[in-house]
mmCIF file of C-alpha atoms in Angstrom:
data_model
loop_
_atom_site.group_PDB
_atom_site.id
_atom_site.type_symbol
_atom_site.label_atom_id
_atom_site.label_comp_id
_atom_site.label_asym_id
_atom_site.label_seq_id
_atom_site.Cartn_x
_atom_site.Cartn_y
_atom_site.Cartn_z
ATOM 1 C CA MET A 1 21.181 9.485 5.384
ATOM 2 C CA ALA A 2 22.831 10.830 2.245
ATOM 3 C CA CYS A 3 20.962 10.462 -1.023
ATOM 4 C CA ALA A 4 22.432 9.454 -4.366
ATOM 5 C CA PRO A 5 22.322 12.267 -6.969
ATOM 6 C CA ALA A 6 19.903 10.318 -9.134
ATOM 7 C CA ALA A 7 17.483 10.092 -6.228
ATOM 8 C CA LEU A 8 17.408 13.753 -5.194
ATOM 9 C CA ALA A 9 13.894 14.291 -6.550
ATOM 10 C CA GLY A 10 12.570 11.579 -4.261
ATOM 11 C CA CYS A 11 14.699 12.706 -1.305
ATOM 12 C CA SER A 12 13.051 16.101 -1.195
ATOM 13 C CA LEU A 13 9.863 14.452 0.004
ATOM 14 C CA GLY A 14 11.450 12.396 2.701
ATOM 15 C CA SER A 15 9.951 9.252 4.187
ATOM 16 C CA SER A 16 10.148 7.684 7.629
ATOM 17 C CA ASP A 17 8.182 4.625 6.539
ATOM 18 C CA GLN A 18 10.440 1.598 6.551
ATOM 19 C CA HIS A 19 8.260 0.115 3.806
ATOM 20 C CA SER A 20 8.681 3.059 1.420
ATOM 21 C CA ILE A 21 10.613 2.477 -1.787
ATOM 22 C CA LEU A 22 12.588 5.659 -1.075
ATOM 23 C CA HIS A 23 16.162 5.520 0.183
ATOM 24 C CA ARG A 24 16.461 1.775 -0.335
ATOM 25 C CA HIS A 25 19.814 0.061 -0.789
ATOM 26 C CA SER A 26 18.198 -2.605 -2.966
ATOM 27 C CA LEU A 27 14.799 -3.340 -4.491
ATOM 28 C CA VAL A 28 12.832 -6.490 -5.281
ATOM 29 C CA ILE A 29 10.588 -5.793 -8.263
ATOM 30 C CA GLY A 30 7.748 -8.019 -9.392
ATOM 31 C CA VAL A 31 7.483 -8.525 -13.147
ATOM 32 C CA LYS A 32 5.899 -11.047 -15.480
ATOM 33 C CA GLY A 33 8.043 -13.904 -16.695
ATOM 34 C CA ASP A 34 5.928 -15.131 -19.602
ATOM 35 C CA GLN A 35 4.997 -12.033 -21.638
ATOM 36 C CA PRO A 36 7.201 -11.506 -24.720
ATOM 37 C CA GLY A 37 8.165 -7.866 -25.179
ATOM 38 C CA LEU A 38 7.024 -6.930 -21.665
ATOM 39 C CA GLY A 39 8.366 -9.304 -19.049
ATOM 40 C CA LEU A 40 9.974 -12.533 -20.183
ATOM 41 C CA LEU A 41 12.428 -14.769 -18.359
ATOM 42 C CA VAL A 42 15.083 -15.957 -20.829
ATOM 43 C CA ASN A 43 18.067 -18.021 -19.661
ATOM 44 C CA GLY A 44 17.781 -16.676 -16.146
ATOM 45 C CA HIS A 45 17.430 -13.024 -17.168
ATOM 46 C CA TYR A 46 14.304 -10.865 -17.415
ATOM 47 C CA GLN A 47 13.735 -8.697 -20.459
ATOM 48 C CA GLY A 48 11.032 -6.493 -21.949
ATOM 49 C CA PHE A 49 9.448 -3.051 -21.745
ATOM 50 C CA ASP A 50 8.278 -3.456 -18.143
ATOM 51 C CA VAL A 51 11.759 -4.579 -17.126
ATOM 52 C CA ASP A 52 13.303 -1.545 -18.830
ATOM 53 C CA VAL A 53 10.830 0.795 -17.107
ATOM 54 C CA ALA A 54 11.470 -0.837 -13.739
ATOM 55 C CA THR A 55 15.231 -0.550 -14.173
ATOM 56 C CA TYR A 56 14.944 3.112 -15.218
ATOM 57 C CA VAL A 57 12.823 3.943 -12.173
ATOM 58 C CA ALA A 58 15.001 2.019 -9.737
ATOM 59 C CA THR A 59 18.259 3.576 -10.910
ATOM 60 C CA ARG A 60 16.791 7.057 -10.512
ATOM 61 C CA LEU A 61 15.696 6.127 -7.019
ATOM 62 C CA GLY A 62 19.369 5.455 -6.333
ATOM 63 C CA VAL A 63 19.327 1.662 -6.758
ATOM 64 C CA PRO A 64 21.643 0.477 -9.565
ATOM 65 C CA ALA A 65 20.847 -2.527 -11.735
ATOM 66 C CA SER A 66 23.269 -4.655 -9.734
ATOM 67 C CA ARG A 67 21.046 -4.274 -6.654
ATOM 68 C CA ILE A 68 17.720 -4.987 -8.353
ATOM 69 C CA THR A 69 16.180 -8.425 -7.921
ATOM 70 C CA PHE A 70 13.399 -9.253 -10.362
ATOM 71 C CA ARG A 71 10.806 -11.779 -9.280
ATOM 72 C CA THR A 72 8.121 -13.439 -11.396
ATOM 73 C CA THR A 73 4.792 -12.171 -10.095
ATOM 74 C CA PRO A 74 1.689 -13.597 -11.832
ATOM 75 C CA SER A 75 -1.520 -11.568 -12.019
ATOM 76 C CA SER A 76 -3.179 -13.685 -9.328
ATOM 77 C CA VAL A 77 -0.663 -12.767 -6.585
ATOM 78 C CA ARG A 78 0.317 -9.157 -7.298
ATOM 79 C CA GLU A 79 -1.587 -7.578 -4.398
ATOM 80 C CA LYS A 80 -0.501 -10.260 -1.942
ATOM 81 C CA ALA A 81 3.145 -9.986 -2.999
ATOM 82 C CA ILE A 82 3.098 -6.246 -2.290
ATOM 83 C CA GLU A 83 1.182 -6.548 0.974
ATOM 84 C CA ASP A 84 3.391 -9.260 2.470
ATOM 85 C CA GLY A 85 6.652 -7.672 1.320
ATOM 86 C CA THR A 86 7.640 -10.393 -1.128
ATOM 87 C CA VAL A 87 8.267 -7.533 -3.574
ATOM 88 C CA ASP A 88 8.806 -3.807 -3.045
ATOM 89 C CA MET A 89 6.956 -2.797 -6.179
ATOM 90 C CA VAL A 90 5.277 -4.400 -9.161
ATOM 91 C CA VAL A 91 5.809 -3.420 -12.805
ATOM 92 C CA ALA A 92 3.859 -6.139 -14.566
ATOM 93 C CA THR A 93 1.164 -4.881 -16.981
ATOM 94 C CA TYR A 94 -0.673 -3.959 -13.767
ATOM 95 C CA SER A 95 -3.802 -2.057 -14.800
ATOM 96 C CA ILE A 96 -4.937 0.603 -12.328
ATOM 97 C CA THR A 97 -8.516 -0.084 -11.196
ATOM 98 C CA PRO A 98 -10.659 1.336 -8.371
ATOM 99 C CA ALA A 99 -10.742 -2.053 -6.632
ATOM 100 C CA ARG A 100 -6.972 -2.472 -6.753
ATOM 101 C CA LYS A 101 -6.427 1.082 -5.478
ATOM 102 C CA THR A 102 -8.049 0.043 -2.195
ATOM 103 C CA GLN A 103 -5.142 -2.359 -1.636
ATOM 104 C CA VAL A 104 -2.208 -0.816 -3.488
ATOM 105 C CA THR A 105 -0.779 2.658 -4.089
ATOM 106 C CA PHE A 106 -0.147 3.157 -7.806
ATOM 107 C CA ALA A 107 2.307 5.477 -9.491
ATOM 108 C CA GLY A 108 1.681 6.313 -13.111
ATOM 109 C CA PRO A 109 0.334 5.096 -15.395
ATOM 110 C CA TYR A 110 3.629 4.626 -17.182
ATOM 111 C CA TYR A 111 1.761 3.508 -20.298
ATOM 112 C CA VAL A 112 -1.850 3.376 -21.468
ATOM 113 C CA ALA A 113 -2.565 0.240 -23.479
ATOM 114 C CA HIS A 114 -5.892 -0.723 -25.065
ATOM 115 C CA GLN A 115 -7.620 -4.074 -24.919
ATOM 116 C CA ASP A 116 -7.797 -5.759 -28.296
ATOM 117 C CA THR A 117 -8.302 -9.318 -29.511
ATOM 118 C CA LEU A 118 -5.968 -11.887 -31.039
ATOM 119 C CA VAL A 119 -7.465 -14.541 -33.340
ATOM 120 C CA ARG A 120 -6.263 -17.120 -35.823
ATOM 121 C CA THR A 121 -5.541 -15.534 -39.198
ATOM 122 C CA SER A 122 -7.824 -18.071 -40.846
ATOM 123 C CA ASP A 123 -10.791 -17.006 -38.674
ATOM 124 C CA ARG A 124 -12.661 -14.110 -40.300
ATOM 125 C CA SER A 125 -15.712 -14.373 -38.042
ATOM 126 C CA ILE A 126 -14.320 -12.093 -35.322
ATOM 127 C CA THR A 127 -13.813 -8.442 -36.209
ATOM 128 C CA SER A 128 -14.981 -6.729 -32.986
ATOM 129 C CA VAL A 129 -15.513 -7.509 -29.324
ATOM 130 C CA HIS A 130 -19.226 -8.121 -30.007
ATOM 131 C CA ASP A 131 -18.318 -11.068 -32.234
ATOM 132 C CA LEU A 132 -17.030 -12.907 -29.160
ATOM 133 C CA ALA A 133 -20.570 -13.921 -28.177
ATOM 134 C CA ARG A 134 -20.615 -17.689 -27.647
ATOM 135 C CA LYS A 135 -16.913 -17.848 -28.543
ATOM 136 C CA LYS A 136 -14.360 -19.442 -26.231
ATOM 137 C CA ILE A 137 -11.968 -16.864 -24.797
ATOM 138 C CA CYS A 138 -8.918 -17.136 -22.560
ATOM 139 C CA ALA A 139 -9.534 -16.224 -18.904
ATOM 140 C CA VAL A 140 -6.286 -15.705 -16.994
ATOM 141 C CA LYS A 141 -6.529 -16.044 -13.223
ATOM 142 C CA GLY A 142 -6.241 -12.626 -11.573
ATOM 143 C CA SER A 143 -6.768 -10.697 -14.816
ATOM 144 C CA ASN A 144 -9.714 -8.395 -15.503
ATOM 145 C CA SER A 145 -9.486 -8.677 -19.290
ATOM 146 C CA TRP A 146 -12.082 -11.387 -19.844
ATOM 147 C CA ARG A 147 -14.463 -9.735 -17.354
ATOM 148 C CA ARG A 148 -14.399 -6.556 -19.444
ATOM 149 C CA ILE A 149 -16.124 -8.656 -22.094
ATOM 150 C CA THR A 150 -18.500 -10.854 -20.113
ATOM 151 C CA ASP A 151 -19.327 -8.569 -17.155
ATOM 152 C CA GLU A 152 -18.829 -4.975 -18.311
ATOM 153 C CA ARG A 153 -20.282 -5.483 -21.795
ATOM 154 C CA SER A 154 -22.575 -8.445 -21.064
ATOM 155 C CA ILE A 155 -21.250 -10.328 -24.079
ATOM 156 C CA PRO A 156 -21.928 -14.054 -23.548
ATOM 157 C CA ALA A 157 -18.448 -15.306 -24.342
ATOM 158 C CA VAL A 158 -17.309 -18.621 -22.841
ATOM 159 C CA PRO A 159 -14.291 -18.176 -20.522
ATOM 160 C CA VAL A 160 -11.668 -20.920 -20.503
ATOM 161 C CA ASP A 161 -9.665 -20.714 -17.277
ATOM 162 C CA VAL A 162 -5.862 -20.711 -17.398
ATOM 163 C CA ALA A 163 -3.138 -19.814 -14.900
ATOM 164 C CA THR A 164 -0.988 -17.462 -16.992
ATOM 165 C CA TYR A 165 -1.029 -15.514 -20.256
ATOM 166 C CA SER A 166 1.457 -17.886 -21.863
ATOM 167 C CA ASP A 167 -1.125 -20.671 -21.511
ATOM 168 C CA CYS A 168 -3.423 -18.832 -23.931
ATOM 169 C CA MET A 169 -1.279 -19.040 -27.054
ATOM 170 C CA PRO A 170 -1.187 -22.844 -27.422
ATOM 171 C CA LEU A 171 -4.941 -22.990 -26.815
ATOM 172 C CA LEU A 172 -5.533 -20.436 -29.556
ATOM 173 C CA MET A 173 -3.148 -22.129 -31.957
ATOM 174 C CA ASN A 174 -4.700 -25.583 -31.534
ATOM 175 C CA GLY A 175 -8.298 -24.334 -31.689
ATOM 176 C CA ARG A 176 -9.298 -24.981 -28.081
ATOM 177 C CA ILE A 177 -10.208 -21.304 -27.747
ATOM 178 C CA ASP A 178 -11.414 -18.885 -30.421
ATOM 179 C CA ALA A 179 -9.828 -15.683 -29.162
ATOM 180 C CA PHE A 180 -7.293 -14.230 -26.769
ATOM 181 C CA SER A 181 -8.368 -10.757 -25.643
ATOM 182 C CA THR A 182 -6.256 -8.512 -23.434
ATOM 183 C CA ASP A 183 -3.998 -5.466 -23.689
ATOM 184 C CA ASP A 184 -2.667 -4.748 -27.166
ATOM 185 C CA LEU A 185 0.971 -4.660 -26.000
ATOM 186 C CA ILE A 186 0.637 -8.109 -24.457
ATOM 187 C CA LEU A 187 -0.984 -9.469 -27.608
ATOM 188 C CA ALA A 188 1.582 -7.810 -29.883
ATOM 189 C CA GLY A 189 4.392 -9.493 -27.979
ATOM 190 C CA PHE A 190 2.780 -12.913 -28.301
ATOM 191 C CA ALA A 191 1.865 -12.407 -31.960
ATOM 192 C CA ALA A 192 5.379 -11.385 -33.040
ATOM 193 C CA GLY A 193 6.739 -13.988 -35.435
ATOM 194 C CA HIS A 194 3.439 -15.880 -35.683
ATOM 195 C CA PRO A 195 1.779 -15.165 -39.068
ATOM 196 C CA ASP A 196 -1.004 -17.610 -38.260
ATOM 197 C CA VAL A 197 -2.471 -15.195 -35.666
ATOM 198 C CA HIS A 198 -3.304 -11.508 -35.916
ATOM 199 C CA LEU A 199 -4.719 -8.607 -33.915
ATOM 200 C CA ILE A 200 -8.159 -7.591 -35.162
ATOM 201 C CA GLY A 201 -7.347 -3.914 -34.515
ATOM 202 C CA ALA A 202 -10.574 -3.069 -32.685
ATOM 203 C CA PRO A 203 -9.532 -1.747 -29.235
ATOM 204 C CA PHE A 204 -12.280 -1.109 -26.697
ATOM 205 C CA THR A 205 -10.690 -0.059 -23.363
ATOM 206 C CA ASP A 206 -7.938 2.053 -21.852
ATOM 207 C CA GLU A 207 -5.601 -0.041 -19.715
ATOM 208 C CA LYS A 208 -3.543 2.220 -17.465
ATOM 209 C CA TYR A 209 -0.380 0.386 -16.462
ATOM 210 C CA GLY A 210 0.642 1.447 -12.979
ATOM 211 C CA ILE A 211 3.604 0.752 -10.739
ATOM 212 C CA GLY A 212 2.166 -0.865 -7.635
ATOM 213 C CA MET A 213 3.710 -0.329 -4.215
ATOM 214 C CA ARG A 214 2.776 -0.667 -0.569
ATOM 215 C CA LYS A 215 -0.535 1.045 0.255
ATOM 216 C CA GLY A 216 0.124 4.501 1.669
ATOM 217 C CA ASP A 217 3.614 5.057 0.246
ATOM 218 C CA LEU A 218 2.641 8.461 -1.126
ATOM 219 C CA ALA A 219 6.154 9.894 -1.021
ATOM 220 C CA GLY A 220 7.452 6.971 -3.054
ATOM 221 C CA CYS A 221 4.566 7.275 -5.496
ATOM 222 C CA GLU A 222 5.131 10.989 -6.078
ATOM 223 C CA ALA A 223 8.853 10.438 -6.604
ATOM 224 C CA VAL A 224 8.165 7.706 -9.159
ATOM 225 C CA ASN A 225 5.707 9.937 -11.013
ATOM 226 C CA ARG A 226 8.395 12.560 -11.441
ATOM 227 C CA ILE A 227 10.780 9.894 -12.691
ATOM 228 C CA LEU A 228 8.214 8.603 -15.192
ATOM 229 C CA THR A 229 7.711 12.127 -16.538
ATOM 230 C CA GLY A 230 11.447 12.355 -17.095
ATOM 231 C CA MET A 231 11.455 8.959 -18.804
ATOM 232 C CA TYR A 232 9.156 10.319 -21.498
ATOM 233 C CA GLN A 233 10.738 13.741 -21.713
ATOM 234 C CA ASP A 234 14.265 12.389 -22.255
ATOM 235 C CA GLY A 235 13.090 9.954 -24.943
ATOM 236 C CA SER A 236 13.793 6.780 -22.969
ATOM 237 C CA ALA A 237 10.168 5.608 -23.031
ATOM 238 C CA GLY A 238 10.051 5.934 -26.816
ATOM 239 C CA ARG A 239 13.300 4.002 -27.192
ATOM 240 C CA PHE A 240 12.061 1.215 -24.940
ATOM 241 C CA LEU A 241 8.785 0.924 -26.863
ATOM 242 C CA ASP A 242 10.473 0.965 -30.273
ATOM 243 C CA HIS A 243 12.968 -1.674 -29.200
ATOM 244 C CA TRP A 244 10.302 -4.162 -28.200
ATOM 245 C CA PHE A 245 7.319 -3.328 -30.406
ATOM 246 C CA ALA A 246 8.420 -1.390 -33.504
ATOM 247 C CA ASP A 247 8.011 -4.457 -35.747
ATOM 248 C CA THR A 248 4.801 -5.809 -34.228
ATOM 249 C CA GLY A 249 2.294 -3.438 -35.807
ATOM 250 C CA ALA A 250 1.126 -2.183 -32.402
ATOM 251 C CA LYS A 251 0.092 1.482 -32.304
ATOM 252 C CA LEU A 252 2.527 3.014 -29.826
ATOM 253 C CA THR A 253 2.035 6.164 -27.759
ATOM 254 C CA THR A 254 5.149 8.101 -26.742
ATOM 255 C CA SER A 255 3.637 11.099 -24.931
ATOM 256 C CA VAL A 256 3.518 11.364 -21.135
ATOM 257 C CA PRO A 257 0.354 9.651 -19.835
ATOM 258 C CA GLN A 258 -2.003 11.592 -17.579
ATOM 259 C CA PHE A 259 -1.231 10.410 -14.053
ATOM 260 C CA GLU A 260 -3.941 9.137 -11.741
ATOM 261 C CA GLY A 261 -2.595 10.836 -8.623
ATOM 262 C CA CYS A 262 -1.215 9.101 -5.540
ATOM 263 C CA SER A 263 -3.623 7.845 -2.899
#
């Protein structure tokens, strides 16, 4: 099978696995549909940093934009969607964790975010993660963010369960929760244009965003890592970040992240 010029780096590895993302005519990519600046479905079209990264990777694997299908993939179903073939890969603020690596092969990270906290501008009682004790916080199904507070740091915050990240903003705005804590890029996207909320600017984790694919697709993973390196070296990553977050106040990193290694 002949390989497109853009995909030569991946072709050198070869792959006989029918589930590999290499040498595909088309790709179905899982993204978020409710995260401004990252993955947002607007009038039938997906847009955001994750969408730009996914498109960059796919085109360099030899799959043009016209043969990419984006599919909304909430946090709660990412592993299942990969395992059952609903999507070929996931680019959806998908933090690499030891537990997830037992089910999914991750390329990247393509960006390292940091968990921070969004509060109402009028609330001056929360200036660090420790101030979330006995405060109501948003707990998105399938996300680890709230557990990094209650479980990892043993801070007795009060989780309020919701299905998706977009459910958190109205709860914060109307006072039903006190804080919305997750990755700073996610929060920056939601906070854009809302002067009545602000990031406290007290990050406390590294969130390594990976590109999830079928467990064991090492050739595909290694090819994607080379593509991601090129994305930073040619300035595309910086342009994507500036386009979506330059006016949000988020502290952006435009150097190549240290990759986790494929496994």
